[in-house]
PDB file of C-alpha atoms in Angstrom:
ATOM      1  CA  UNK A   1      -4.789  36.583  42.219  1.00 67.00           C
ATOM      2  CA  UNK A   2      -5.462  34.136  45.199  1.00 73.00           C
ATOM      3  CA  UNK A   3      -3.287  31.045  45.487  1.00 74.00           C
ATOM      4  CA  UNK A   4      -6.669  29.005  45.273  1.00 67.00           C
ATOM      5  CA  UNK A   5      -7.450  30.549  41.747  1.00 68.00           C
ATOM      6  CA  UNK A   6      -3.401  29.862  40.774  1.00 69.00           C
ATOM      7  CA  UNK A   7      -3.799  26.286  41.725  1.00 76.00           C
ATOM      8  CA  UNK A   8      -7.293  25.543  39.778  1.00 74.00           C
ATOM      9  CA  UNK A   9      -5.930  26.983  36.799  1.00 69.00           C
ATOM     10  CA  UNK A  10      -3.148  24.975  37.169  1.00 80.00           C
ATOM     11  CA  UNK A  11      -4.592  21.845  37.500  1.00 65.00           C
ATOM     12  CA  UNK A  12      -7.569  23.232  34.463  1.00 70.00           C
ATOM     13  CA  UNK A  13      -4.546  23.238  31.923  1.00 68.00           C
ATOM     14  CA  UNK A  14      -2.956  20.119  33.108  1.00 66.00           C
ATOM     15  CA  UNK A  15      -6.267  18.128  32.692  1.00 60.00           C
ATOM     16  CA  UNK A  16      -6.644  20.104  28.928  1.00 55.00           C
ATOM     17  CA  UNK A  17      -3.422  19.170  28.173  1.00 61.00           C
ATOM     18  CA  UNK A  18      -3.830  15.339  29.161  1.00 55.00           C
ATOM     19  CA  UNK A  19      -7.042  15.136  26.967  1.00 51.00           C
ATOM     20  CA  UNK A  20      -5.101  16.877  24.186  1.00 46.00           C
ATOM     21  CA  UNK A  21      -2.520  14.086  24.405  1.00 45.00           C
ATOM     22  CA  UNK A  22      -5.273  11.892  24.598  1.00 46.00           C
ATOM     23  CA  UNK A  23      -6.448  12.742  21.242  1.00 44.00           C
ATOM     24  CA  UNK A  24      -3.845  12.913  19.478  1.00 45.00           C
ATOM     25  CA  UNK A  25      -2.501   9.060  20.462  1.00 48.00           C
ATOM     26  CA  UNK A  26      -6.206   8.136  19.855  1.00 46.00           C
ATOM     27  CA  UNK A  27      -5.475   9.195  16.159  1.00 45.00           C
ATOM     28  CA  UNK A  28      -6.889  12.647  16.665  1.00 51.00           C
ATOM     29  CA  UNK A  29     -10.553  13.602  15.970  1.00 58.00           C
ATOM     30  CA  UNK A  30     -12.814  12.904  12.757  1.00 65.00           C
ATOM     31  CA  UNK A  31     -10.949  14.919  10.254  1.00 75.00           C
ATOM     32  CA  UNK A  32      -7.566  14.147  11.234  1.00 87.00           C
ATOM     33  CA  UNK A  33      -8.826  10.535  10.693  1.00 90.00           C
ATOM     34  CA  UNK A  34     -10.000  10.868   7.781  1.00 91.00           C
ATOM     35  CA  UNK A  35      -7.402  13.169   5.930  1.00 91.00           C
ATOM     36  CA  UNK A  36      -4.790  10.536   7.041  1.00 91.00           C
ATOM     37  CA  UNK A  37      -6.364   7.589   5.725  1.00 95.00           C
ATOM     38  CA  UNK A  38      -8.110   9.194   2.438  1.00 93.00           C
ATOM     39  CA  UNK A  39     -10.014   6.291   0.711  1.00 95.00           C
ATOM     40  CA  UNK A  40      -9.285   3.777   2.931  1.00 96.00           C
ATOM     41  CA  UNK A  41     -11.894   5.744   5.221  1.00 95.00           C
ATOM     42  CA  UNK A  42     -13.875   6.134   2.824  1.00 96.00           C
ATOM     43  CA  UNK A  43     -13.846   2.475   1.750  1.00 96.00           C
ATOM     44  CA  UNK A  44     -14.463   1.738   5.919  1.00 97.00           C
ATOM     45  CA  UNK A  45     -17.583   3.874   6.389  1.00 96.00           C
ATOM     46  CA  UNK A  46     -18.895   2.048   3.604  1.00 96.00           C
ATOM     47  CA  UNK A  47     -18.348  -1.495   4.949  1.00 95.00           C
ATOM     48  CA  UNK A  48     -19.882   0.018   8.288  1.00 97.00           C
ATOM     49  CA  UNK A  49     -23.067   1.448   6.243  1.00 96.00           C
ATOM     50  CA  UNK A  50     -22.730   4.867   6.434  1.00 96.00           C
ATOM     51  CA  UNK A  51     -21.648   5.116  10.488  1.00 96.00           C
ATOM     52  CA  UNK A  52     -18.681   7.322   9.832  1.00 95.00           C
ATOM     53  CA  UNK A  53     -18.402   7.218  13.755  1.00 95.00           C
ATOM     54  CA  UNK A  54     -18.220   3.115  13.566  1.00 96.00           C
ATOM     55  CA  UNK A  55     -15.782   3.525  10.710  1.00 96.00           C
ATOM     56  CA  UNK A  56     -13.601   6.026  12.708  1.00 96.00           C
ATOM     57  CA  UNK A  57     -13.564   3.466  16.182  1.00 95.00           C
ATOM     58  CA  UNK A  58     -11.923   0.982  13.528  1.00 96.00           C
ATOM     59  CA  UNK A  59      -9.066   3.039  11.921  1.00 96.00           C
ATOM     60  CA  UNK A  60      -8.164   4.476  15.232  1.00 96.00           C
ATOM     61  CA  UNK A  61      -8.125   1.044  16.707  1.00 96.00           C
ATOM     62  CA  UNK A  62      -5.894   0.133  13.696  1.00 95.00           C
ATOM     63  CA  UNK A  63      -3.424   3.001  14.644  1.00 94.00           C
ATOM     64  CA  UNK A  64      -2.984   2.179  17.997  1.00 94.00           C
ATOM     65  CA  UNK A  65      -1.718  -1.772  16.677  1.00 94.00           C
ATOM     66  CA  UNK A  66       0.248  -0.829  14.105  1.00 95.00           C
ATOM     67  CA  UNK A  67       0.935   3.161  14.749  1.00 92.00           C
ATOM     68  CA  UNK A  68       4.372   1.959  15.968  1.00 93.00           C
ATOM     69  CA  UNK A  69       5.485   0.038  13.434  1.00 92.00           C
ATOM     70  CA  UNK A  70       8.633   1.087  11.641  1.00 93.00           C
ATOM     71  CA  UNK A  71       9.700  -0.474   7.953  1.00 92.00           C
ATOM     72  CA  UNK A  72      12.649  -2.468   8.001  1.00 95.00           C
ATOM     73  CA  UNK A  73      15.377  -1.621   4.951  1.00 95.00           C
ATOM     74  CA  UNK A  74      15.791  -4.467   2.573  1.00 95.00           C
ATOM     75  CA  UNK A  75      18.598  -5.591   1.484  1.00 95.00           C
ATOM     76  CA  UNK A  76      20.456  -4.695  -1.737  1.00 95.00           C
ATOM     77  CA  UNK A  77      19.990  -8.509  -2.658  1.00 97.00           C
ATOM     78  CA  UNK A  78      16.438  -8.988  -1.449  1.00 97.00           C
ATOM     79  CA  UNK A  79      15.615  -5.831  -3.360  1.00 96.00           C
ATOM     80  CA  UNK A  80      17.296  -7.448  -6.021  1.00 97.00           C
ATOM     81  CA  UNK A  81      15.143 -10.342  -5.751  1.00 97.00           C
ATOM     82  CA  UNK A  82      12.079  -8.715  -5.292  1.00 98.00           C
ATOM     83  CA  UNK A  83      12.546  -6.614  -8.693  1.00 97.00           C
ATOM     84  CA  UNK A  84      13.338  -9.723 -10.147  1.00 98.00           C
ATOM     85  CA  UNK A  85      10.354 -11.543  -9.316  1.00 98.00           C
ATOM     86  CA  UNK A  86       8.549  -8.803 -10.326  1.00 98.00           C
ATOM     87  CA  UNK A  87       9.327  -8.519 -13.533  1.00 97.00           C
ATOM     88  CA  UNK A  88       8.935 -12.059 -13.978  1.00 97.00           C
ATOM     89  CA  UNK A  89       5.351 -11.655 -13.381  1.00 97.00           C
ATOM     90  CA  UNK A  90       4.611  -9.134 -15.551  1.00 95.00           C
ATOM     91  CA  UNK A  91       6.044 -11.082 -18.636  1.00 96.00           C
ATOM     92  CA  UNK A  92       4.177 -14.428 -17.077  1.00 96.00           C
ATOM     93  CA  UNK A  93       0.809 -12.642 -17.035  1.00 96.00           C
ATOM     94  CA  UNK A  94       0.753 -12.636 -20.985  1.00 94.00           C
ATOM     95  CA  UNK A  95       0.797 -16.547 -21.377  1.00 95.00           C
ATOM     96  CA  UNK A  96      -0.679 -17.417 -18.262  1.00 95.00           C
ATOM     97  CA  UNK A  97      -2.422 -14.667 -16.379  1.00 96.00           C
ATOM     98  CA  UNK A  98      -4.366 -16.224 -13.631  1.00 95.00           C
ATOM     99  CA  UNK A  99      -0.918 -17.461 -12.267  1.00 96.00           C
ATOM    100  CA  UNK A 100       1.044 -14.248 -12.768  1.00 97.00           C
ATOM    101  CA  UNK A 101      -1.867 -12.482 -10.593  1.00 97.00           C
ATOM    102  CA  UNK A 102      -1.712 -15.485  -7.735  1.00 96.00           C
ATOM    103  CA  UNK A 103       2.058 -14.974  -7.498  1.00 97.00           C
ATOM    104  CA  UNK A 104       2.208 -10.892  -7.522  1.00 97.00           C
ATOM    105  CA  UNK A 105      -0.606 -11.686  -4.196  1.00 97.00           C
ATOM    106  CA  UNK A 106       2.188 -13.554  -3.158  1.00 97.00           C
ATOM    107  CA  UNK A 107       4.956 -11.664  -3.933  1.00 98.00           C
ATOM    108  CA  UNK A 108       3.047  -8.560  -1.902  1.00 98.00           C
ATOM    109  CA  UNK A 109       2.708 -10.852   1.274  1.00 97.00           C
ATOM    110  CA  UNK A 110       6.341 -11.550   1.306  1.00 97.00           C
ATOM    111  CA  UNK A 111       7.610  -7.736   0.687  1.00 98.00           C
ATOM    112  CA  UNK A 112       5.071  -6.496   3.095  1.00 97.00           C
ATOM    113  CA  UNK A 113       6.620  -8.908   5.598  1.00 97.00           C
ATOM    114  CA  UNK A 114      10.158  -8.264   4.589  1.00 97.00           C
ATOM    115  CA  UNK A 115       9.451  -4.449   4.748  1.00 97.00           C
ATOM    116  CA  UNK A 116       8.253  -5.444   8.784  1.00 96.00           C
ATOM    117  CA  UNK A 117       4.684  -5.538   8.224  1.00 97.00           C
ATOM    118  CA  UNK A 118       2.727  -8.832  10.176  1.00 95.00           C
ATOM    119  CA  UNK A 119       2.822 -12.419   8.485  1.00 89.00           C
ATOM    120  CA  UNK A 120       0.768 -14.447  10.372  1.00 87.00           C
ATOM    121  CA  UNK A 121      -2.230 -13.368   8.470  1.00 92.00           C
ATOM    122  CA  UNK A 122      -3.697 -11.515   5.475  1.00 95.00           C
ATOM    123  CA  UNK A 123      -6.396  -9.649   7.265  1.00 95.00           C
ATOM    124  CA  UNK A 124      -3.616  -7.943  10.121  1.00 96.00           C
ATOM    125  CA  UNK A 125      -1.339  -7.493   7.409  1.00 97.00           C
ATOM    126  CA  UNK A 126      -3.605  -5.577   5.156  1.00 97.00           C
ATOM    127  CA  UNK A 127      -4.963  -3.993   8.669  1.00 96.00           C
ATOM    128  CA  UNK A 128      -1.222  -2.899   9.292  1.00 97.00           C
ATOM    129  CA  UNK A 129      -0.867  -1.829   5.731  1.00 97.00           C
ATOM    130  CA  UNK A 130      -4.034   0.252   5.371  1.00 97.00           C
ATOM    131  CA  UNK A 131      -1.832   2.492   8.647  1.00 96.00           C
ATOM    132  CA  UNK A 132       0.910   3.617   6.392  1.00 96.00           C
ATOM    133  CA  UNK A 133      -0.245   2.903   2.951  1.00 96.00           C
ATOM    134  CA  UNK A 134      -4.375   3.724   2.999  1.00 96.00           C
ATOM    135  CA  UNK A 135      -3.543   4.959  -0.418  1.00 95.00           C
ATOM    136  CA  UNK A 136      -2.320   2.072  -2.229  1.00 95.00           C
ATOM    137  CA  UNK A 137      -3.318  -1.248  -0.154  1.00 97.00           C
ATOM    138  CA  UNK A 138      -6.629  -1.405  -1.722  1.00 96.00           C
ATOM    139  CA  UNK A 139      -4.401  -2.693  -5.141  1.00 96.00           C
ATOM    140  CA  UNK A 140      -3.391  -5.654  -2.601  1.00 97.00           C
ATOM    141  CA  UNK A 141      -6.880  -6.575  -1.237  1.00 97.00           C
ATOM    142  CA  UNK A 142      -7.589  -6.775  -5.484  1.00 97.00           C
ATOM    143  CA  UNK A 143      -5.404  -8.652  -6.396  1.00 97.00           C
ATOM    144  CA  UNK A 144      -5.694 -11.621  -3.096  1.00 97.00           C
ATOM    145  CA  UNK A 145      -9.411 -11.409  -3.989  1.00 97.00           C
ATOM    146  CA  UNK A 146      -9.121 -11.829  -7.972  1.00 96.00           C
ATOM    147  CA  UNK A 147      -6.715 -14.765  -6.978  1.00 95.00           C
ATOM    148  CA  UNK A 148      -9.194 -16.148  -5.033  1.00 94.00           C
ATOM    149  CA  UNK A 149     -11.805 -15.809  -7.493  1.00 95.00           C
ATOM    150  CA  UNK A 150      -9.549 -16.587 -10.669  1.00 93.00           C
ATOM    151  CA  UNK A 151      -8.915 -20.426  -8.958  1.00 88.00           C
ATOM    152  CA  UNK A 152     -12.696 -20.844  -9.262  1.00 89.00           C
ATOM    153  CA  UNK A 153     -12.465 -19.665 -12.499  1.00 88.00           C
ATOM    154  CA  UNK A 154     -14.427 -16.544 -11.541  1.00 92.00           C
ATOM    155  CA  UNK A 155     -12.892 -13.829 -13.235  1.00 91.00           C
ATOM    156  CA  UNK A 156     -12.104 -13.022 -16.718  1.00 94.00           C
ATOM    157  CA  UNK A 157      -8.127 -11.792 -17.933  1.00 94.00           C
ATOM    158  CA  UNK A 158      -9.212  -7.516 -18.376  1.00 95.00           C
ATOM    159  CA  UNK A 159     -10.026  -8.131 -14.126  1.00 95.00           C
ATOM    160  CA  UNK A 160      -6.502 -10.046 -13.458  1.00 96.00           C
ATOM    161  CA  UNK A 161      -5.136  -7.167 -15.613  1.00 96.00           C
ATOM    162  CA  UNK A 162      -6.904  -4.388 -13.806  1.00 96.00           C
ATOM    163  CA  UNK A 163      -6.146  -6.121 -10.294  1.00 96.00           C
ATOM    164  CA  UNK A 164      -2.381  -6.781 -11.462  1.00 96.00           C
ATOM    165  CA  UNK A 165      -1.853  -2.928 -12.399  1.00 96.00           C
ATOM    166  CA  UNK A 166      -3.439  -1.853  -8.905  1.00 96.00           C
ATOM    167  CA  UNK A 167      -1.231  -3.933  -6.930  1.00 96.00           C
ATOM    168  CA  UNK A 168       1.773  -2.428  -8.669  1.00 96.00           C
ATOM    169  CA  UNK A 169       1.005   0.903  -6.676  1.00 95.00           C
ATOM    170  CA  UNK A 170       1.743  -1.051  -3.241  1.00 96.00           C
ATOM    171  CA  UNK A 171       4.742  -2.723  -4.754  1.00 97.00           C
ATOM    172  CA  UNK A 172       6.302  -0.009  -5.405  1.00 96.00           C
ATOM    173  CA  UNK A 173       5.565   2.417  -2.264  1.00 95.00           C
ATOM    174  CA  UNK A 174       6.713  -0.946  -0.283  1.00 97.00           C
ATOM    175  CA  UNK A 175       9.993  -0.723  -2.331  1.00 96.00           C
ATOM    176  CA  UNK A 176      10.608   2.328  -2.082  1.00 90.00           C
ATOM    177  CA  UNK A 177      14.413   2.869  -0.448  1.00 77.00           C
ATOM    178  CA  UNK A 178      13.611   4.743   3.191  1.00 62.00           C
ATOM    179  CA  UNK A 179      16.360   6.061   5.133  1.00 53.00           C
ATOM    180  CA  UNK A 180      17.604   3.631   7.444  1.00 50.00           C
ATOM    181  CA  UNK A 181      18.648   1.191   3.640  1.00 53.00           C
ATOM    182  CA  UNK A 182      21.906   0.835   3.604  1.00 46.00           C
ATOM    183  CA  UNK A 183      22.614   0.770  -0.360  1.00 42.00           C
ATOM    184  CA  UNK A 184      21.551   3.082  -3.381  1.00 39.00           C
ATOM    185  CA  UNK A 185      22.840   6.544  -1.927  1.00 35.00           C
ATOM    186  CA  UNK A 186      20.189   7.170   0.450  1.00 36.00           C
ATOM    187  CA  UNK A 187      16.204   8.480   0.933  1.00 36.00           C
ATOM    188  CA  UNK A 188      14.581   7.717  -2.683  1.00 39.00           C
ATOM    189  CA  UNK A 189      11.234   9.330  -2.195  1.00 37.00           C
ATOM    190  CA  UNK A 190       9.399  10.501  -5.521  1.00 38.00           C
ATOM    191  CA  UNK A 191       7.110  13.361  -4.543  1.00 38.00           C
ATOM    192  CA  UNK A 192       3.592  12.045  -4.196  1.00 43.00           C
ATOM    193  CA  UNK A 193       1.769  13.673  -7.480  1.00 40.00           C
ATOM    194  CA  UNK A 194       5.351  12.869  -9.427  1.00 45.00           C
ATOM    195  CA  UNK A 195       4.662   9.107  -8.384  1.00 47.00           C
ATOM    196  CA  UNK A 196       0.819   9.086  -8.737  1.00 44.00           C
ATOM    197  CA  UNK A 197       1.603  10.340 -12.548  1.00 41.00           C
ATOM    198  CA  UNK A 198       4.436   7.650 -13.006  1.00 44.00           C
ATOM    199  CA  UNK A 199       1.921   4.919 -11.698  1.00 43.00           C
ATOM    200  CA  UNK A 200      -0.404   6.380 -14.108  1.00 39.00           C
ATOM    201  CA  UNK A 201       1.257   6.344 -17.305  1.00 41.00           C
ATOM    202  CA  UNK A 202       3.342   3.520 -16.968  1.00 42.00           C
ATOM    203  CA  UNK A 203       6.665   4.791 -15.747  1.00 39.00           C
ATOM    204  CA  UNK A 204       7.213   3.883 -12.063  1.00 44.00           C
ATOM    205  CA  UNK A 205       9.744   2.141 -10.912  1.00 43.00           C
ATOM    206  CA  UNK A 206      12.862   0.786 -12.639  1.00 42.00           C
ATOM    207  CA  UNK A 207      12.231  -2.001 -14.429  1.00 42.00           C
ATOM    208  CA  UNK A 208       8.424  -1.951 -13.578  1.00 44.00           C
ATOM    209  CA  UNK A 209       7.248   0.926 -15.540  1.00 45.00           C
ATOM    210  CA  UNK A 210       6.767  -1.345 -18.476  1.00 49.00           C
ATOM    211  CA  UNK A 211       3.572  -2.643 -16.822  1.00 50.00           C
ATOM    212  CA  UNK A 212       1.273  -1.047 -19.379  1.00 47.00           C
ATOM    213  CA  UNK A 213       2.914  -2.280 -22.493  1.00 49.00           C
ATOM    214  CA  UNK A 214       3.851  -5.764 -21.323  1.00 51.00           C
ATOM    215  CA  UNK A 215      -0.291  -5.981 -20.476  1.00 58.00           C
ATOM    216  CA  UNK A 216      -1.277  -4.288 -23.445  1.00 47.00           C
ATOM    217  CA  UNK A 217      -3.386  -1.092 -21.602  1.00 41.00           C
ATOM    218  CA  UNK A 218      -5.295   1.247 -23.521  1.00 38.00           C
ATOM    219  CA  UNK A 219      -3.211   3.890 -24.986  1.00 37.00           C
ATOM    220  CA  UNK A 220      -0.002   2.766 -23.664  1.00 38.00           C
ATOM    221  CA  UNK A 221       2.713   2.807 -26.319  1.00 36.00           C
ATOM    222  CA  UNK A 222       3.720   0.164 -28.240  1.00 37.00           C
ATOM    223  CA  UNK A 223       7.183  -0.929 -29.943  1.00 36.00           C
ATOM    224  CA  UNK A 224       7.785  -1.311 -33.269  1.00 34.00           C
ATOM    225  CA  UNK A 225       7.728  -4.719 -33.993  1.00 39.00           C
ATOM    226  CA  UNK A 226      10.943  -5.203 -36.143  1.00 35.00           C
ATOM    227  CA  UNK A 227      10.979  -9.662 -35.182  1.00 37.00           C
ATOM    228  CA  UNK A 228       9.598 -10.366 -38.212  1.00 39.00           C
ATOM    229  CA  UNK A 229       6.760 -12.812 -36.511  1.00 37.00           C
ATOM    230  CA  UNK A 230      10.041 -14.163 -34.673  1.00 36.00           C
ATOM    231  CA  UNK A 231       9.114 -14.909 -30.525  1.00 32.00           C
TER     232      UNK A 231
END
């Protein structure tokens, strides 16, 4: 083999190689893009009318801001504080739900932005979001936009409920302990279709899981009612 032929194949894999690493910071090609953000592209080739190739320019733009980003642990007392609040919503919804949903789309901005995520605006915060959580920011973008609408007096309680039991998905992935937090014994990462089922059926997080009952879902349980018509 000829020094000449050596050198150009050389130099051939060097410039495959480049485009290769090319790719992959670009977010790779259409089906890496899409199996990483799951309904979020979806939901993006929609808004761009079909152009999947449109939709794709927009989540890979998204990765290269906000690729990078790393969550920040909370705190024992602002996780504390954040399961506090919380709660506190879900047991303000039943007399007054059109507040209870303003504050949870408050309550999200807050954690995302304690958790690292941007703060100088919804849109790059729910842009950052839709990076690491495509499957569960969509329950935030429901619940700013019922809270929105529900000032107006533009949506009825079943949509604050629906909106309210979305956003509980991101609250909970956002408080989920990673492993850089310093208190709780660690990584506490459900497996994905153990956590999809919790979310489901009303037993997530501590102290959250009563969700269903406190807002009255279809088929969630109910207690027996022993107050006597007492509050």
């Amino acid at each position: 083999m000829s020094t000449g032929l050596i050198i150009t194949l050389i130099v051939a894999a060097v410039v495959v190689l480049a485009i290769a690493l090319f790719i992959v910071r670009r977010g790779g090609g259409p089906r890496s893009v899409k199996r990483r953000f799951g309904p979020e592209y979806e939901r993006t080739v929609a808004q761009h009318n079909g152009d999947a190739k449109a939709a794709e320019r927009e989540l890979r733009e998204r990765l290269q801001r906000h690729g990078e980003l790393r969550t920040k642990p909370l705190t024992p007392q602002e996780r504390q504080e954040y399961e506090t609040q919380w709660v506190a919503v879900q047991e303000r919804f039943v007399d007054a739900p059109v507040e209870a949903v303003a504050t949870a789309d408050r309550l999200l901005s807050r954690l995302a932005e304690a958790r690292g995520f941007p703060g100088d605006g919804y849109d790059e915060q729910v842009s950052a979001l839709s990076v690491h959580h495509p499957r569960r920011v969509q329950g935030y973008r429901e619940v700013h936009a019922v809270a929105v609408l529900a000032r107006e007096g533009q949506a009825d309680t079943e949509r604050l409920r629906e909106a309210l039991v979305h956003a509980r998905a991101l609250y909970e992935d956002l408080m989920e302990r990673s492993a850089h937090d310093s208190h709780g014994g660690g990584p506490r990462h459900e497996h994905g279709r153990d956590r999809d089922r919790a979310h489901a059926d009303g037993t997530g997080s501590r102290g959250h899981g009563r969700l269903s009952e406190r807002l009255h879902l279809p088929g969630a349980p109910r207690r027996h009612d022993t107050s006597g018509g007492r509050a």
